[in-house]
CSV table of C-alpha atoms in Angstrom, one decimal:
chain,number,residue,atom,x,y,z
W,195,UNK,CA,3.0,38.4,-30.2
W,196,UNK,CA,4.2,35.9,-27.0
W,197,UNK,CA,4.0,32.5,-27.3
W,198,UNK,CA,0.9,30.4,-25.7
W,199,UNK,CA,1.4,27.5,-23.4
W,200,UNK,CA,-0.9,26.5,-21.3
W,201,UNK,CA,0.3,25.7,-18.3
W,202,UNK,CA,-1.1,22.0,-16.3
W,203,UNK,CA,-1.8,24.0,-12.7
W,204,UNK,CA,-2.7,22.7,-8.9
W,205,UNK,CA,-1.3,25.6,-7.4
W,206,UNK,CA,1.1,23.7,-5.7
W,207,UNK,CA,4.6,24.3,-5.6
W,208,UNK,CA,6.3,22.7,-8.4
W,209,UNK,CA,3.3,24.6,-10.5
W,210,UNK,CA,3.7,28.1,-8.9
W,211,UNK,CA,7.2,27.1,-9.7
W,212,UNK,CA,5.9,26.5,-13.4
W,213,UNK,CA,4.0,29.4,-13.8
W,214,UNK,CA,6.4,32.2,-12.9
W,215,UNK,CA,9.6,30.6,-15.0
W,216,UNK,CA,7.9,30.0,-17.9
W,217,UNK,CA,6.3,33.8,-17.9
W,218,UNK,CA,9.7,36.0,-16.6
W,219,UNK,CA,12.5,33.1,-18.1
W,220,UNK,CA,10.8,31.1,-20.8
W,221,UNK,CA,8.4,34.9,-21.9
W,222,UNK,CA,5.0,32.9,-22.9
W,223,UNK,CA,2.1,34.7,-22.7
W,224,UNK,CA,0.9,31.4,-19.7
W,225,UNK,CA,-2.6,30.2,-19.4
W,226,UNK,CA,-3.1,28.0,-16.4
W,227,UNK,CA,-6.0,25.2,-16.2
W,228,UNK,CA,-6.6,23.3,-13.3
W,229,UNK,CA,-8.9,20.2,-13.7
W,230,UNK,CA,-10.7,19.3,-11.1
W,231,UNK,CA,-11.8,15.6,-10.7
W,232,UNK,CA,-13.9,16.4,-7.3
W,233,UNK,CA,-11.6,17.0,-4.9
W,234,UNK,CA,-11.7,20.8,-4.4
W,235,UNK,CA,-14.3,22.3,-3.0
W,236,UNK,CA,-15.5,26.0,-4.3
W,237,UNK,CA,-13.8,27.6,-1.7
W,238,UNK,CA,-10.3,26.2,-2.8
W,239,UNK,CA,-10.9,26.6,-6.4
W,240,UNK,CA,-11.8,30.0,-5.4
W,241,UNK,CA,-8.0,29.9,-3.6
W,242,UNK,CA,-6.3,28.5,-6.9
W,243,UNK,CA,-7.8,30.5,-8.9
W,244,UNK,CA,-6.8,33.7,-7.0
W,245,UNK,CA,-2.9,32.4,-6.6
W,246,UNK,CA,-2.9,31.8,-10.4
W,247,UNK,CA,-3.1,35.9,-11.1
W,248,UNK,CA,-1.2,37.0,-8.2
W,249,UNK,CA,2.0,35.0,-10.0
W,250,UNK,CA,0.9,36.7,-12.8
W,251,UNK,CA,-1.2,34.5,-15.7
W,252,UNK,CA,-2.4,35.9,-18.2
W,253,UNK,CA,-5.9,34.1,-17.5
W,254,UNK,CA,-6.7,31.0,-15.9
W,255,UNK,CA,-9.7,28.4,-16.5
W,256,UNK,CA,-11.4,25.5,-13.6
W,257,UNK,CA,-12.7,22.5,-15.9
W,258,UNK,CA,-14.6,20.5,-13.6
W,259,UNK,CA,-14.6,16.8,-15.5
W,260,UNK,CA,-15.8,14.8,-12.5
W,261,UNK,CA,-18.7,13.0,-14.5
W,262,UNK,CA,-16.4,12.4,-17.0
W,263,UNK,CA,-14.6,11.3,-15.1
W,264,UNK,CA,-16.6,9.2,-13.4
W,265,UNK,CA,-18.4,7.8,-16.6
W,266,UNK,CA,-15.2,7.4,-18.4
W,267,UNK,CA,-12.8,5.9,-15.7
W,268,UNK,CA,-14.1,4.9,-12.1
W,269,UNK,CA,-17.3,2.8,-13.9
W,270,UNK,CA,-15.1,0.3,-14.9
W,271,UNK,CA,-12.7,0.6,-11.9
W,272,UNK,CA,-15.4,-0.4,-10.0
W,273,UNK,CA,-17.2,-3.2,-12.6
W,274,UNK,CA,-13.6,-4.2,-12.5
W,275,UNK,CA,-13.3,-4.4,-8.5
W,276,UNK,CA,-9.4,-2.6,-9.3
W,277,UNK,CA,-7.0,-2.6,-6.8
W,278,UNK,CA,-3.3,-2.4,-8.0
W,279,UNK,CA,-1.0,-4.7,-5.8
W,280,UNK,CA,-4.0,-6.0,-4.3
W,281,UNK,CA,-4.0,-2.8,-2.7
W,282,UNK,CA,-4.1,0.3,-4.1
W,283,UNK,CA,-7.5,1.8,-6.3
W,284,UNK,CA,-5.4,4.1,-8.8
W,285,UNK,CA,-6.9,7.2,-7.2
W,286,UNK,CA,-4.2,9.5,-8.9
W,287,UNK,CA,-3.4,6.6,-11.9
W,288,UNK,CA,-7.3,7.2,-13.6
W,289,UNK,CA,-7.4,11.2,-12.7
W,290,UNK,CA,-4.0,12.1,-14.2
W,291,UNK,CA,-5.4,10.0,-16.9
W,292,UNK,CA,-8.7,12.6,-16.8
W,293,UNK,CA,-7.0,15.6,-16.4
W,294,UNK,CA,-4.3,14.8,-19.1
W,295,UNK,CA,-6.8,14.7,-21.9
W,296,UNK,CA,-8.8,17.8,-20.3
W,297,UNK,CA,-5.9,19.8,-20.7
W,298,UNK,CA,-5.1,19.0,-23.9
W,299,UNK,CA,-8.4,19.6,-25.2
W,300,UNK,CA,-8.7,22.8,-23.5
W,301,UNK,CA,-5.2,23.6,-26.0
W,302,UNK,CA,-6.3,22.8,-28.3
W,303,UNK,CA,-9.7,25.0,-27.9
W,304,UNK,CA,-7.2,28.4,-26.9
W,305,UNK,CA,-5.1,27.8,-29.8
W,306,UNK,CA,-1.8,27.0,-27.3
W,307,UNK,CA,1.5,26.9,-29.1
W,308,UNK,CA,2.8,25.0,-25.8
W,309,UNK,CA,1.7,22.8,-23.2
W,310,UNK,CA,3.3,22.9,-19.7
W,311,UNK,CA,2.9,20.3,-16.8
W,312,UNK,CA,4.8,19.9,-13.0
W,313,UNK,CA,6.0,16.6,-13.2
W,314,UNK,CA,9.8,15.4,-12.1
W,315,UNK,CA,12.2,13.0,-13.9
W,316,UNK,CA,11.2,10.4,-11.6
W,317,UNK,CA,7.9,9.2,-11.1
W,318,UNK,CA,4.9,8.1,-13.6
W,319,UNK,CA,3.1,11.2,-14.3
W,320,UNK,CA,5.3,12.7,-16.4
W,321,UNK,CA,4.6,9.7,-19.2
W,322,UNK,CA,1.0,9.3,-18.8
W,323,UNK,CA,1.3,13.8,-19.7
W,324,UNK,CA,3.8,13.3,-22.4
W,325,UNK,CA,2.3,10.4,-24.2
W,326,UNK,CA,-1.1,11.7,-23.6
W,327,UNK,CA,0.0,14.7,-25.3
W,328,UNK,CA,1.7,13.2,-28.0
W,329,UNK,CA,-1.7,10.8,-28.6
W,330,UNK,CA,-4.2,14.5,-28.5
W,331,UNK,CA,-2.1,17.3,-29.7
W,332,UNK,CA,0.8,16.1,-31.4
W,333,UNK,CA,1.5,19.4,-32.6
W,334,UNK,CA,2.0,21.7,-29.3
W,335,UNK,CA,5.2,21.2,-28.2
W,336,UNK,CA,5.3,20.0,-24.1
W,337,UNK,CA,7.8,21.8,-21.8
W,338,UNK,CA,8.6,20.2,-18.2
W,339,UNK,CA,10.4,22.4,-16.3
W,340,UNK,CA,11.0,20.6,-13.7
W,341,UNK,CA,12.0,18.0,-14.9
W,342,UNK,CA,13.9,19.9,-17.5
W,343,UNK,CA,16.3,21.8,-14.2
W,344,UNK,CA,15.9,18.6,-12.0
W,345,UNK,CA,14.8,21.2,-9.0
W,346,UNK,CA,15.3,19.8,-5.9
W,347,UNK,CA,12.0,21.3,-4.2
W,348,UNK,CA,14.3,23.8,-2.1
W,349,UNK,CA,16.0,25.1,-5.1
W,350,UNK,CA,11.9,25.9,-5.8
W,351,UNK,CA,11.8,27.6,-2.7
W,352,UNK,CA,14.7,29.7,-2.8
W,353,UNK,CA,13.6,30.2,-6.4
W,354,UNK,CA,10.1,31.3,-5.9
W,355,UNK,CA,11.5,33.2,-2.4
W,356,UNK,CA,13.6,35.1,-5.1
W,357,UNK,CA,10.4,36.7,-6.7
W,358,UNK,CA,8.8,37.9,-4.4
W,359,UNK,CA,6.3,34.9,-3.5
W,360,UNK,CA,6.5,33.2,0.3
W,361,UNK,CA,6.1,29.6,0.1
W,362,UNK,CA,5.5,28.1,3.5
W,363,UNK,CA,8.8,25.0,3.3
W,364,UNK,CA,6.5,23.6,6.1
W,365,UNK,CA,3.3,22.8,3.5
W,366,UNK,CA,5.8,21.8,1.4
W,367,UNK,CA,6.9,19.0,3.3
W,368,UNK,CA,4.4,16.7,1.9
W,369,UNK,CA,2.8,16.6,-1.2
W,370,UNK,CA,-0.9,16.1,-2.3
W,371,UNK,CA,-3.5,14.9,-4.8
W,372,UNK,CA,-7.1,15.3,-4.3
W,373,UNK,CA,-10.0,13.6,-6.2
W,374,UNK,CA,-13.4,12.1,-5.8
W,375,UNK,CA,-11.6,8.8,-6.2
W,376,UNK,CA,-9.1,9.2,-3.5
W,377,UNK,CA,-6.0,11.7,-2.0
W,378,UNK,CA,-2.6,10.3,-2.6
W,379,UNK,CA,0.5,11.3,-0.4
W,380,UNK,CA,3.7,12.0,-0.6
W,381,UNK,CA,7.3,12.6,1.7
W,382,UNK,CA,10.0,11.9,3.0
W,383,UNK,CA,9.1,9.1,4.7
W,384,UNK,CA,7.3,7.9,1.2
W,385,UNK,CA,10.7,8.0,-0.7
W,386,UNK,CA,12.5,5.7,1.9
W,387,UNK,CA,11.3,1.3,2.4
W,388,UNK,CA,10.9,1.4,6.0
W,389,UNK,CA,9.3,4.7,7.1
W,390,UNK,CA,5.1,5.0,7.1
W,391,UNK,CA,3.2,8.3,7.6
W,392,UNK,CA,2.9,10.0,10.7
W,393,UNK,CA,-0.3,11.0,12.0
W,394,UNK,CA,-0.2,14.8,10.7
W,395,UNK,CA,0.4,13.8,7.5
W,396,UNK,CA,-2.9,12.2,6.3
W,397,UNK,CA,-5.4,14.9,4.7
W,398,UNK,CA,-8.1,13.9,7.1
W,399,UNK,CA,-7.9,13.6,11.3
W,400,UNK,CA,-9.3,10.1,12.4
W,401,UNK,CA,-11.4,11.0,14.5
W,402,UNK,CA,-14.2,8.8,14.0
W,403,UNK,CA,-14.5,5.5,17.0
W,404,UNK,CA,-18.5,4.9,17.2
W,405,UNK,CA,-19.2,1.8,15.0
W,406,UNK,CA,-21.4,2.8,12.1
W,407,UNK,CA,-23.0,0.3,10.1
W,408,UNK,CA,-24.3,2.0,6.3
W,409,UNK,CA,-25.9,0.4,3.0
W,410,UNK,CA,-24.7,0.7,-0.9
W,411,UNK,CA,-27.1,-0.4,-3.1
W,412,UNK,CA,-25.8,-1.2,-7.3
W,413,UNK,CA,-27.8,-1.0,-9.7
W,414,UNK,CA,-25.6,-2.9,-13.3
W,415,UNK,CA,-22.9,-2.6,-11.1
W,416,UNK,CA,-22.9,1.3,-10.0
W,417,UNK,CA,-23.6,2.6,-6.9
W,418,UNK,CA,-26.5,4.4,-6.5
W,419,UNK,CA,-28.3,5.2,-3.5
W,420,UNK,CA,-26.4,5.2,0.1
W,421,UNK,CA,-28.2,4.5,3.4
W,422,UNK,CA,-31.9,4.1,1.1
W,423,UNK,CA,-31.0,7.7,-0.2
W,424,UNK,CA,-30.8,7.6,-4.1
W,425,UNK,CA,-27.7,10.4,-5.0
W,426,UNK,CA,-26.2,9.1,-8.1
W,427,UNK,CA,-22.9,7.5,-8.0
W,428,UNK,CA,-20.8,10.7,-8.2
W,429,UNK,CA,-22.9,11.7,-5.1
W,430,UNK,CA,-22.6,8.8,-3.1
W,431,UNK,CA,-18.5,8.0,-3.1
W,432,UNK,CA,-18.4,11.4,-2.2
W,433,UNK,CA,-20.9,11.1,0.7
W,434,UNK,CA,-19.2,7.7,1.7
W,435,UNK,CA,-15.4,9.3,1.6
W,436,UNK,CA,-16.7,11.7,4.0
W,437,UNK,CA,-18.2,9.6,6.2
W,438,UNK,CA,-15.7,6.7,5.8
W,439,UNK,CA,-12.8,8.8,5.7
W,440,UNK,CA,-12.5,9.8,9.5
W,441,UNK,CA,-12.4,6.6,10.6
W,442,UNK,CA,-9.2,6.7,9.0
W,443,UNK,CA,-10.6,3.5,7.1
W,444,UNK,CA,-8.9,2.9,3.2
W,445,UNK,CA,-5.4,4.4,4.1
W,446,UNK,CA,-2.6,2.5,2.7
W,447,UNK,CA,1.5,2.6,1.1
W,448,UNK,CA,1.5,1.8,-2.1
W,449,UNK,CA,4.1,-0.1,-3.5
W,450,UNK,CA,4.9,-0.3,-7.5
W,451,UNK,CA,7.4,-0.8,-10.6
W,452,UNK,CA,6.8,2.6,-11.9
W,453,UNK,CA,6.2,3.0,-15.9
W,454,UNK,CA,10.1,3.3,-16.1
W,455,UNK,CA,10.5,0.2,-14.8
W,456,UNK,CA,11.8,1.7,-11.1
W,457,UNK,CA,10.5,0.3,-7.3
W,458,UNK,CA,8.3,3.2,-5.9
W,459,UNK,CA,5.9,4.3,-2.9
W,460,UNK,CA,2.8,6.8,-2.2
W,461,UNK,CA,1.0,6.7,0.8
W,462,UNK,CA,-2.8,7.4,0.1
W,463,UNK,CA,-6.8,8.0,1.2
W,464,UNK,CA,-9.2,6.3,0.0
W,465,UNK,CA,-11.8,5.2,2.2
W,466,UNK,CA,-14.8,5.7,0.0
W,467,UNK,CA,-13.1,3.8,-3.2
W,468,UNK,CA,-11.9,1.1,-0.9
W,469,UNK,CA,-14.8,0.4,0.5
W,470,UNK,CA,-16.7,0.3,-2.6
W,471,UNK,CA,-14.7,-2.0,-5.0
W,472,UNK,CA,-14.7,-4.8,-2.0
W,473,UNK,CA,-18.5,-4.1,-1.4
W,474,UNK,CA,-19.0,-4.3,-5.2
W,475,UNK,CA,-17.0,-8.0,-5.2
W,476,UNK,CA,-18.9,-9.3,-2.7
W,477,UNK,CA,-22.2,-8.2,-4.1
W,478,UNK,CA,-20.7,-10.4,-7.5
W,479,UNK,CA,-19.8,-13.1,-6.2
W,480,UNK,CA,-23.6,-13.9,-5.1
W,481,UNK,CA,-24.8,-13.0,-8.6
W,482,UNK,CA,-22.1,-14.0,-11.0
W,483,UNK,CA,-20.6,-17.1,-12.4
W,484,UNK,CA,-17.2,-18.8,-11.3
W,485,UNK,CA,-16.3,-18.1,-15.1
W,486,UNK,CA,-17.6,-15.2,-15.5
W,487,UNK,CA,-15.9,-13.5,-11.8
W,488,UNK,CA,-12.5,-15.3,-13.7
W,489,UNK,CA,-12.5,-14.3,-17.1
W,490,UNK,CA,-13.1,-10.5,-14.9
W,491,UNK,CA,-10.5,-11.1,-12.4
W,492,UNK,CA,-8.3,-11.3,-16.1
W,493,UNK,CA,-8.9,-8.5,-17.7
W,494,UNK,CA,-9.3,-6.2,-15.4
W,495,UNK,CA,-5.6,-6.8,-14.3
W,496,UNK,CA,-5.2,-6.0,-17.1
W,497,UNK,CA,-7.2,-2.8,-17.8
W,498,UNK,CA,-6.6,-1.6,-14.3
W,499,UNK,CA,-2.3,-1.7,-15.6
W,500,UNK,CA,-3.0,-0.4,-18.6
W,501,UNK,CA,-4.4,2.2,-16.9
W,502,UNK,CA,-1.9,2.9,-14.2
W,503,UNK,CA,0.9,3.9,-16.5
W,504,UNK,CA,-2.0,5.8,-19.4
W,505,UNK,CA,-3.2,3.6,-21.9
W,506,UNK,CA,-6.3,4.7,-21.7
W,507,UNK,CA,-6.6,6.0,-25.3
W,508,UNK,CA,-6.1,2.6,-26.3
W,509,UNK,CA,-8.5,1.0,-28.5
W,510,UNK,CA,-8.0,-2.3,-26.2
W,511,UNK,CA,-9.5,-0.2,-23.2
W,512,UNK,CA,-13.1,0.1,-25.1
W,513,UNK,CA,-12.6,-3.3,-25.6
W,514,UNK,CA,-12.5,-4.2,-22.0
W,515,UNK,CA,-15.1,-1.6,-20.6
W,516,UNK,CA,-17.6,-3.2,-23.0
W,517,UNK,CA,-17.2,-6.7,-21.2
W,518,UNK,CA,-17.0,-5.5,-18.2
W,519,UNK,CA,-20.2,-3.3,-18.7
W,520,UNK,CA,-22.2,-6.5,-19.7
W,521,UNK,CA,-20.9,-8.7,-16.9
W,522,UNK,CA,-22.9,-6.2,-14.8
W,523,UNK,CA,-26.4,-7.3,-16.0
W,524,UNK,CA,-27.1,-8.9,-12.9
W,525,UNK,CA,-25.0,-7.3,-10.8
W,526,UNK,CA,-28.0,-5.6,-8.4
W,527,UNK,CA,-28.5,-5.2,-4.7
W,528,UNK,CA,-27.9,-4.2,-1.5
W,529,UNK,CA,-23.6,-4.4,0.5
W,530,UNK,CA,-24.7,-3.8,4.6
W,531,UNK,CA,-21.1,-2.7,5.1
W,532,UNK,CA,-19.8,-1.9,9.7
W,533,UNK,CA,-17.6,0.7,9.9
W,534,UNK,CA,-14.8,0.4,12.8
W,535,UNK,CA,-11.6,2.5,13.4
W,536,UNK,CA,-9.2,1.7,11.0
W,537,UNK,CA,-10.9,-1.0,9.1
W,538,UNK,CA,-14.8,-1.8,7.9
W,539,UNK,CA,-16.9,-5.6,7.9
W,540,UNK,CA,-18.5,-6.6,4.9
W,541,UNK,CA,-21.9,-7.9,6.6
W,542,UNK,CA,-23.6,-9.3,4.2
W,543,UNK,CA,-25.9,-8.8,0.7
W,544,UNK,CA,-29.3,-8.8,-0.7
W,545,UNK,CA,-30.2,-9.3,-4.4
W,546,UNK,CA,-33.5,-10.3,-6.6
W,547,UNK,CA,-29.7,-12.1,-8.2
W,548,UNK,CA,-28.6,-14.0,-5.8
W,549,UNK,CA,-27.5,-17.0,-7.1
W,550,UNK,CA,-26.9,-18.1,-3.2
W,551,UNK,CA,-30.2,-19.4,-2.8
W,552,UNK,CA,-32.2,-22.1,-0.7
W,553,UNK,CA,-34.4,-22.8,-4.0
W,554,UNK,CA,-31.2,-24.9,-4.8
W,555,UNK,CA,-30.4,-26.4,-1.6
W,556,UNK,CA,-27.9,-25.4,1.4
W,557,UNK,CA,-24.0,-26.0,0.7
W,558,UNK,CA,-23.1,-28.5,3.5
W,559,UNK,CA,-26.4,-30.0,3.4
W,560,UNK,CA,-28.7,-31.4,1.3
W,561,UNK,CA,-29.7,-30.2,-2.4
W,562,UNK,CA,-33.1,-30.3,-4.1
W,563,UNK,CA,-31.6,-30.1,-7.9
W,564,UNK,CA,-29.7,-34.2,-8.0
W,565,UNK,CA,-29.7,-37.0,-7.0
W,566,UNK,CA,-26.5,-39.1,-5.3
W,567,UNK,CA,-26.4,-41.6,-8.2
W,568,UNK,CA,-25.8,-38.1,-10.2
W,569,UNK,CA,-23.3,-36.9,-8.9
W,570,UNK,CA,-21.7,-40.4,-8.8
W,571,UNK,CA,-21.8,-40.5,-12.6
W,572,UNK,CA,-20.8,-37.0,-12.8
W,573,UNK,CA,-17.3,-36.7,-10.9
W,574,UNK,CA,-16.4,-40.0,-12.8
W,575,UNK,CA,-17.1,-38.6,-16.1
W,576,UNK,CA,-15.5,-35.3,-15.1
W,577,UNK,CA,-12.2,-36.6,-14.2
W,578,UNK,CA,-12.6,-39.2,-17.1
W,579,UNK,CA,-9.6,-37.6,-19.0
W,580,UNK,CA,-7.0,-37.7,-16.4
W,581,UNK,CA,-8.6,-41.2,-14.5
W,582,UNK,CA,-6.7,-42.1,-18.7
W,583,UNK,CA,-3.8,-40.6,-18.2
W,584,UNK,CA,-2.6,-42.0,-14.9
W,585,UNK,CA,-3.8,-45.1,-16.4
W,586,UNK,CA,-1.6,-44.0,-19.6
W,587,UNK,CA,1.8,-43.4,-18.4
W,588,UNK,CA,1.2,-46.2,-15.3
W,589,UNK,CA,0.9,-43.3,-12.5
W,590,UNK,CA,-1.9,-46.4,-10.8
W,591,UNK,CA,-1.9,-49.8,-11.1
W,592,UNK,CA,-4.5,-52.0,-13.7
């Protein structure tokens, strides 16, 4: 009886190579699985399944983790306003954690001897997948053909051709990963420090030009409605993405430090995630206190970095999530956003929890809660220790 291997399958070049190589060169019974995190249509999933069977897999499964991905990761990325290096909403980083976890669970379910993925030896995904498999399924072997054989994309295409599988070299120019939290785009331009992606590399053409206003409603930090229609968080993200992405909003190239210590670039389009994070942050600035915002920034930065490096299963992540969730009790209200070609404007907010209330005074004008003498005394007390320091150390004359 052949040993079983579960292959993390996307239908792209790398995993197409793996499907044939594992069966024909390694003599394994290949069970492919795709983890949908909200980036695929039913038609696309059916096409991927058809391709898997054409490549000779023994079975193929689609595991829908969209709701779990939101519940376990995206929700906290919104709560924390997480943008890696102030740019990247962790579109693929967080998605890979979700996918690796689901694949590990599937491998246990079918009693696999091995699990395989198509990561190369240069990026972050190899570490994320390997590490999570080592944590969750330590007794199942890991096979990584692309990394182990040090294959170029041209060599993979040639191998597929030899096995009767045609693969469009032009199509293989760009590596695209789609998910509910954004789409990444990698190509020859992102391997340089100076080139940018051409217009035709972006999966969504920028066709919208007429300004449009949208209203996003949050309850306890979660996006629950769009333009007055209650949809739930997942559908709000998907619908906002569908509306905003054709404006070319949320396109950028992230430059960052990989887990293995080298610099890397990746293009991404993530209109929905970027708008939601910025809208949520604006609402927080109105509804949270100074120190809530300060500590959130610090903990969320760590959370985003640790998520990016695949460390989702570290228990400290649950501790930070508890803090982030607690901070959202008063983050309720509507945020008004204007969409324009390649940019968006945050117009303002409306919230019953808005701390910027004229009942207590107007910034830059008179207030209603203290007197001028109160402020004079407060200012003396507030700076007292620093006054003493300057006197003791001779910085001012008595």
